[in-house]
PDB file of C-alpha atoms in Angstrom:
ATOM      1  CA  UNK A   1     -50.457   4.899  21.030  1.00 77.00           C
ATOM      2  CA  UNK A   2     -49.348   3.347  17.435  1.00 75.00           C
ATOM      3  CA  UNK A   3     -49.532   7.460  16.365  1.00 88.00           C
ATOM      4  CA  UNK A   4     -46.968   7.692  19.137  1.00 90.00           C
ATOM      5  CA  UNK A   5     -45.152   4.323  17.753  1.00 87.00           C
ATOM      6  CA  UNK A   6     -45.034   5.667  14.179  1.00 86.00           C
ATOM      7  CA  UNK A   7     -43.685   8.700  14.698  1.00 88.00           C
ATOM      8  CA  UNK A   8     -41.056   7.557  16.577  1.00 87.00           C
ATOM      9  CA  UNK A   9     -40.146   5.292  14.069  1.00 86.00           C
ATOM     10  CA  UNK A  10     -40.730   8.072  11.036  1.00 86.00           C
ATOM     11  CA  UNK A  11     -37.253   9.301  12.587  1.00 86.00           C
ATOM     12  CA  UNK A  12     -35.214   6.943  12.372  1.00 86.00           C
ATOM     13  CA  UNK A  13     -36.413   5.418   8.820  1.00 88.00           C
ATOM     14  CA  UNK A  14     -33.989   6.418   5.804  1.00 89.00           C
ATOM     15  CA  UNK A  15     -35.089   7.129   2.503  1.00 90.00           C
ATOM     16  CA  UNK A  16     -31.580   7.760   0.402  1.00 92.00           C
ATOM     17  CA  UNK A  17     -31.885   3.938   0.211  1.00 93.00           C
ATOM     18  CA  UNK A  18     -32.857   2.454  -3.425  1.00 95.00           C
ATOM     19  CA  UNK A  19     -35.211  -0.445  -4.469  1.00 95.00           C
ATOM     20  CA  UNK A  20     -34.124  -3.526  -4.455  1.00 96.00           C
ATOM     21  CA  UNK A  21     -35.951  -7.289  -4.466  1.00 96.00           C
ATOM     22  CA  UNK A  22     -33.819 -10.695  -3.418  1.00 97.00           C
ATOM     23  CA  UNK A  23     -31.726 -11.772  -6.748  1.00 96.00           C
ATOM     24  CA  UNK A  24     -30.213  -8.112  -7.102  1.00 97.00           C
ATOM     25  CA  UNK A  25     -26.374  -7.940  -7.122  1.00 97.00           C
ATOM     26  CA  UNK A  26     -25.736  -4.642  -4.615  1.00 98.00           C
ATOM     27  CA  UNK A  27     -22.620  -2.979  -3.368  1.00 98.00           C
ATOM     28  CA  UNK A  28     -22.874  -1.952   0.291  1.00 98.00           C
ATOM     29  CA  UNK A  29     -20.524   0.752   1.758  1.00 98.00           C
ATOM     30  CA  UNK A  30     -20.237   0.185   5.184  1.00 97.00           C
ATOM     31  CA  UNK A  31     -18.296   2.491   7.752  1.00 97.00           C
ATOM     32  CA  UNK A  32     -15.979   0.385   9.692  1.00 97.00           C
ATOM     33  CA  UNK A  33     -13.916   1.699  13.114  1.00 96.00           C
ATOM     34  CA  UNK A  34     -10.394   0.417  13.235  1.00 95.00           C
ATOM     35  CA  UNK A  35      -9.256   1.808  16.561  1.00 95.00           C
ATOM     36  CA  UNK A  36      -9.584   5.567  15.723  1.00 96.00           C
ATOM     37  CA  UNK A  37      -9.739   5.517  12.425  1.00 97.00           C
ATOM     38  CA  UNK A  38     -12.492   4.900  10.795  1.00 96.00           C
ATOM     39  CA  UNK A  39     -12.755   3.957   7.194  1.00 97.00           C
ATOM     40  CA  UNK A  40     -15.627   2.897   4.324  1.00 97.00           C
ATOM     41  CA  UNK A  41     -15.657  -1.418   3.118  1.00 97.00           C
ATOM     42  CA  UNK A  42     -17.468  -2.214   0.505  1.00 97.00           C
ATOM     43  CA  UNK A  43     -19.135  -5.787   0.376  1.00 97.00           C
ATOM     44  CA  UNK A  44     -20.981  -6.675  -3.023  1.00 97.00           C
ATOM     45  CA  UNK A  45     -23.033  -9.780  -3.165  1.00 96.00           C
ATOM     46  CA  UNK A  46     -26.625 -11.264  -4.033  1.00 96.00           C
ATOM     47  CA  UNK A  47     -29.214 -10.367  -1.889  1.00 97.00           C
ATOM     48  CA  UNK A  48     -30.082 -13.570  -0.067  1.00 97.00           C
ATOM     49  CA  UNK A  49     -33.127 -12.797   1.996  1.00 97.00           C
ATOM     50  CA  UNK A  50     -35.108  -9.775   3.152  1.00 97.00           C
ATOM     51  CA  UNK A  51     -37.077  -9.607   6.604  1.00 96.00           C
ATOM     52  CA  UNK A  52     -38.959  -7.604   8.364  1.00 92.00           C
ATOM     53  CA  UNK A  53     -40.430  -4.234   7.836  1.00 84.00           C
ATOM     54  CA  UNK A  54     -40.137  -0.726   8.894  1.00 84.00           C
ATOM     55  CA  UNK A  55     -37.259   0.285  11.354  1.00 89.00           C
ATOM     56  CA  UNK A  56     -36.190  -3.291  12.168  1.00 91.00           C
ATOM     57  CA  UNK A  57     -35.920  -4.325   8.342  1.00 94.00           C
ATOM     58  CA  UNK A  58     -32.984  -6.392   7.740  1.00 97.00           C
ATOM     59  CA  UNK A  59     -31.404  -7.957   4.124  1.00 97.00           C
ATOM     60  CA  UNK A  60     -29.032 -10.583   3.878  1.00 97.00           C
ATOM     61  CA  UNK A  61     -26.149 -10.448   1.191  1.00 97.00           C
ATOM     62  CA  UNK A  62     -24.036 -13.059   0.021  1.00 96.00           C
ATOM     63  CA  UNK A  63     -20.664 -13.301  -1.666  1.00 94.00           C
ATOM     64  CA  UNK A  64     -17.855 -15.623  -2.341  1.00 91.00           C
ATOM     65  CA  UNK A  65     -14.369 -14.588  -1.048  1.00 92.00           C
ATOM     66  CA  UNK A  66     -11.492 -16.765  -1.614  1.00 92.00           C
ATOM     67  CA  UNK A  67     -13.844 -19.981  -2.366  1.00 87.00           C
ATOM     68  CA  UNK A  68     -15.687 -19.848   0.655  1.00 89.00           C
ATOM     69  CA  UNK A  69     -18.958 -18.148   0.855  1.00 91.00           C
ATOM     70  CA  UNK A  70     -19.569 -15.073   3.468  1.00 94.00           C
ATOM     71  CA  UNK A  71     -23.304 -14.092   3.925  1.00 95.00           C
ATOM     72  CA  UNK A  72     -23.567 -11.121   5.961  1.00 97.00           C
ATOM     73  CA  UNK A  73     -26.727  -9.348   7.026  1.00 97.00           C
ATOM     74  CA  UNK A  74     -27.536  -5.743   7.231  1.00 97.00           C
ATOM     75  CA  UNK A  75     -30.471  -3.217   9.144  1.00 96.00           C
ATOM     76  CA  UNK A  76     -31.335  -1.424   6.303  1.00 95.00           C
ATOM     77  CA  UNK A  77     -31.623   1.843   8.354  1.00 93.00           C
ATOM     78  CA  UNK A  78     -28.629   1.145  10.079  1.00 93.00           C
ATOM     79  CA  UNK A  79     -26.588   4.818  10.564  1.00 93.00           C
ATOM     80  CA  UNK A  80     -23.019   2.607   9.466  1.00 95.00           C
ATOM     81  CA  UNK A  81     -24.432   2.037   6.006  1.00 96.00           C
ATOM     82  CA  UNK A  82     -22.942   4.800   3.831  1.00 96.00           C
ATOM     83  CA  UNK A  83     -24.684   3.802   0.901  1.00 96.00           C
ATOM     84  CA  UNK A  84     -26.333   1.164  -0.878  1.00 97.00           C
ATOM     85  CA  UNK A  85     -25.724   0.562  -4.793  1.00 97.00           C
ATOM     86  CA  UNK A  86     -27.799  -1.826  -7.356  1.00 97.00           C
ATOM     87  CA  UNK A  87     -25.273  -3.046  -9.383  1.00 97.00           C
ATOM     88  CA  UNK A  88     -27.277  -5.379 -11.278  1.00 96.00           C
ATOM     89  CA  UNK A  89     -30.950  -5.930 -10.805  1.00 97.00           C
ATOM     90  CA  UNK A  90     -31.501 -10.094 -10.829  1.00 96.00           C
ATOM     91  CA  UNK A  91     -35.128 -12.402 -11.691  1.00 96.00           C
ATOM     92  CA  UNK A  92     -35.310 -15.207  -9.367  1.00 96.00           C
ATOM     93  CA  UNK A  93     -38.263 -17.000  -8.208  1.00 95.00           C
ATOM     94  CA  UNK A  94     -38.002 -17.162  -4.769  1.00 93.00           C
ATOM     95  CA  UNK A  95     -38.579 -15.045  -1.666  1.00 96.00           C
ATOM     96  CA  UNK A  96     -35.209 -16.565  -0.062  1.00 96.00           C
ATOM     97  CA  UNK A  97     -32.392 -17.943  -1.363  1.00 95.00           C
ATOM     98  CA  UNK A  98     -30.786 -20.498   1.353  1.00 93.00           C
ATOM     99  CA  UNK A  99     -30.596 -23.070  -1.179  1.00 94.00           C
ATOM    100  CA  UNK A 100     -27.391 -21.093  -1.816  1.00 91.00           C
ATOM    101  CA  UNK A 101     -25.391 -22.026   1.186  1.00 90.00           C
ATOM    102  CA  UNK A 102     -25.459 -25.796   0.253  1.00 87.00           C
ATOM    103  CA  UNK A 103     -24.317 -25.709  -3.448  1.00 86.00           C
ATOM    104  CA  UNK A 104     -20.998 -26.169  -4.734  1.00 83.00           C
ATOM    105  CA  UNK A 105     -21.073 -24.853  -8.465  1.00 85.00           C
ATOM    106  CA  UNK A 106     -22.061 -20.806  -9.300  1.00 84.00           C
ATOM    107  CA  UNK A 107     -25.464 -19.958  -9.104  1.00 88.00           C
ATOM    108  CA  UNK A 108     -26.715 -18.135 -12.474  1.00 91.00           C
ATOM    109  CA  UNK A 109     -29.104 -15.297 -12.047  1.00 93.00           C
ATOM    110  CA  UNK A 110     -31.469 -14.061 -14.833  1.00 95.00           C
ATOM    111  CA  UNK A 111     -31.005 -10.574 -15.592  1.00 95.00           C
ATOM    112  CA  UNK A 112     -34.596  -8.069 -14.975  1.00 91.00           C
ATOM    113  CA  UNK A 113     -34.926  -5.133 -16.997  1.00 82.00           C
TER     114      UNK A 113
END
Protein backbone atom coordinates (compact mmCIF):
# COMPACT_ATOMS: atom_id res chain seq x y z
CA UNK A 1 0.00 0.00 0.00
CA UNK A 2 2.62 3.00 0.85
CA UNK A 3 4.37 1.57 -2.76
CA UNK A 4 0.93 2.45 -4.08
CA UNK A 5 0.96 5.89 -1.90
CA UNK A 6 4.42 6.87 -3.20
CA UNK A 7 3.97 6.50 -6.51
CA UNK A 8 1.09 8.36 -6.64
CA UNK A 9 2.67 11.06 -5.06
CA UNK A 10 6.13 10.65 -7.32
CA UNK A 11 3.65 12.35 -9.96
CA UNK A 12 2.70 15.08 -8.76
CA UNK A 13 6.13 16.16 -6.91
CA UNK A 14 8.18 18.94 -8.93
CA UNK A 15 11.72 19.08 -9.11
CA UNK A 16 12.47 22.53 -11.27
CA UNK A 17 12.11 23.94 -7.72
CA UNK A 18 15.54 25.22 -6.01
CA UNK A 19 16.86 24.92 -2.38
CA UNK A 20 15.93 27.08 -0.11
CA UNK A 21 15.97 27.15 4.08
CA UNK A 22 13.65 29.88 6.18
CA UNK A 23 15.75 33.38 6.16
CA UNK A 24 16.15 33.24 2.21
CA UNK A 25 14.79 36.31 0.34
CA UNK A 26 12.82 34.46 -2.87
CA UNK A 27 10.83 35.81 -5.73
CA UNK A 28 7.74 33.70 -6.49
CA UNK A 29 6.00 33.91 -9.94
CA UNK A 30 2.67 33.00 -9.52
CA UNK A 31 0.00 32.59 -12.41
CA UNK A 32 -2.98 34.58 -11.54
CA UNK A 33 -6.64 34.34 -13.60
CA UNK A 34 -8.26 37.70 -14.03
CA UNK A 35 -11.48 36.71 -15.74
CA UNK A 36 -9.96 35.22 -18.96
CA UNK A 37 -6.89 36.44 -18.89
CA UNK A 38 -4.50 35.11 -17.13
CA UNK A 39 -1.27 36.73 -16.21
CA UNK A 40 2.23 35.98 -14.02
CA UNK A 41 2.61 38.23 -10.16
CA UNK A 42 5.53 38.14 -8.67
CA UNK A 43 5.65 38.31 -4.73
CA UNK A 44 9.29 38.54 -3.16
CA UNK A 45 9.64 38.21 0.54
CA UNK A 46 11.49 36.24 3.46
CA UNK A 47 10.63 32.89 3.85
CA UNK A 48 8.73 32.78 7.12
CA UNK A 49 8.09 29.14 7.82
CA UNK A 50 8.27 25.81 6.02
CA UNK A 51 5.86 22.74 6.80
CA UNK A 52 5.27 19.66 5.87
CA UNK A 53 6.86 17.28 3.51
CA UNK A 54 6.38 15.64 0.25
CA UNK A 55 3.25 16.58 -1.91
CA UNK A 56 1.51 18.61 0.82
CA UNK A 57 4.74 20.80 1.58
CA UNK A 58 3.87 24.29 2.10
CA UNK A 59 6.33 27.68 2.75
CA UNK A 60 5.25 30.81 4.03
CA UNK A 61 6.68 34.19 2.58
CA UNK A 62 6.53 37.47 3.96
CA UNK A 63 6.80 41.00 2.64
CA UNK A 64 6.00 44.52 3.45
CA UNK A 65 3.72 46.42 0.98
CA UNK A 66 2.82 49.90 1.64
CA UNK A 67 3.82 49.61 5.55
CA UNK A 68 1.75 46.84 6.30
CA UNK A 69 3.05 43.38 6.25
CA UNK A 70 1.40 40.56 3.80
CA UNK A 71 2.52 36.92 4.60
CA UNK A 72 1.25 34.65 2.09
CA UNK A 73 1.73 30.91 1.94
CA UNK A 74 2.45 28.67 -0.92
CA UNK A 75 2.20 24.46 -1.84
CA UNK A 76 5.42 24.16 -3.10
CA UNK A 77 4.20 21.74 -5.86
CA UNK A 78 1.41 23.78 -6.56
CA UNK A 79 0.85 23.73 -10.75
CA UNK A 80 0.17 28.00 -10.38
CA UNK A 81 3.76 28.48 -9.28
CA UNK A 82 5.67 29.42 -12.45
CA UNK A 83 8.82 29.59 -10.82
CA UNK A 84 10.61 30.06 -7.74
CA UNK A 85 13.87 32.38 -7.53
CA UNK A 86 16.56 32.71 -4.50
CA UNK A 87 17.29 36.09 -4.56
CA UNK A 88 19.36 36.18 -1.60
CA UNK A 89 20.18 33.23 0.54
CA UNK A 90 19.69 34.51 4.51
CA UNK A 91 21.42 32.85 8.19
CA UNK A 92 18.88 32.93 10.81
CA UNK A 93 18.59 30.80 13.74
CA UNK A 94 15.32 29.69 13.82
CA UNK A 95 13.05 27.10 12.22
CA UNK A 96 10.09 29.83 12.09
CA UNK A 97 10.02 33.23 12.05
CA UNK A 98 6.52 34.50 13.65
CA UNK A 99 8.33 36.74 15.83
CA UNK A 100 8.08 38.80 12.62
CA UNK A 101 4.44 39.61 12.60
CA UNK A 102 4.68 41.49 15.99
CA UNK A 103 7.66 43.87 15.35
CA UNK A 104 7.55 47.29 14.26
CA UNK A 105 11.22 48.19 13.07
CA UNK A 106 13.03 46.04 9.88
CA UNK A 107 14.23 42.83 10.65
CA UNK A 108 18.09 42.41 9.54
CA UNK A 109 19.05 39.11 8.07
CA UNK A 110 22.67 37.79 7.99
CA UNK A 111 23.79 37.03 4.66
CA UNK A 112 24.96 32.81 4.03
CA UNK A 113 27.43 32.14 1.53
Amino acid sequence: MANLVDKINEKHMRNDIPEFRVGDTVRVDVWVKEGKKERIQAFEGLVVAKNGGSVSETFSVRKKSYGIGVTRVFPVNSPTIDKIVVVKKGLVRRAKLNFLKGMKKEYKVKERN
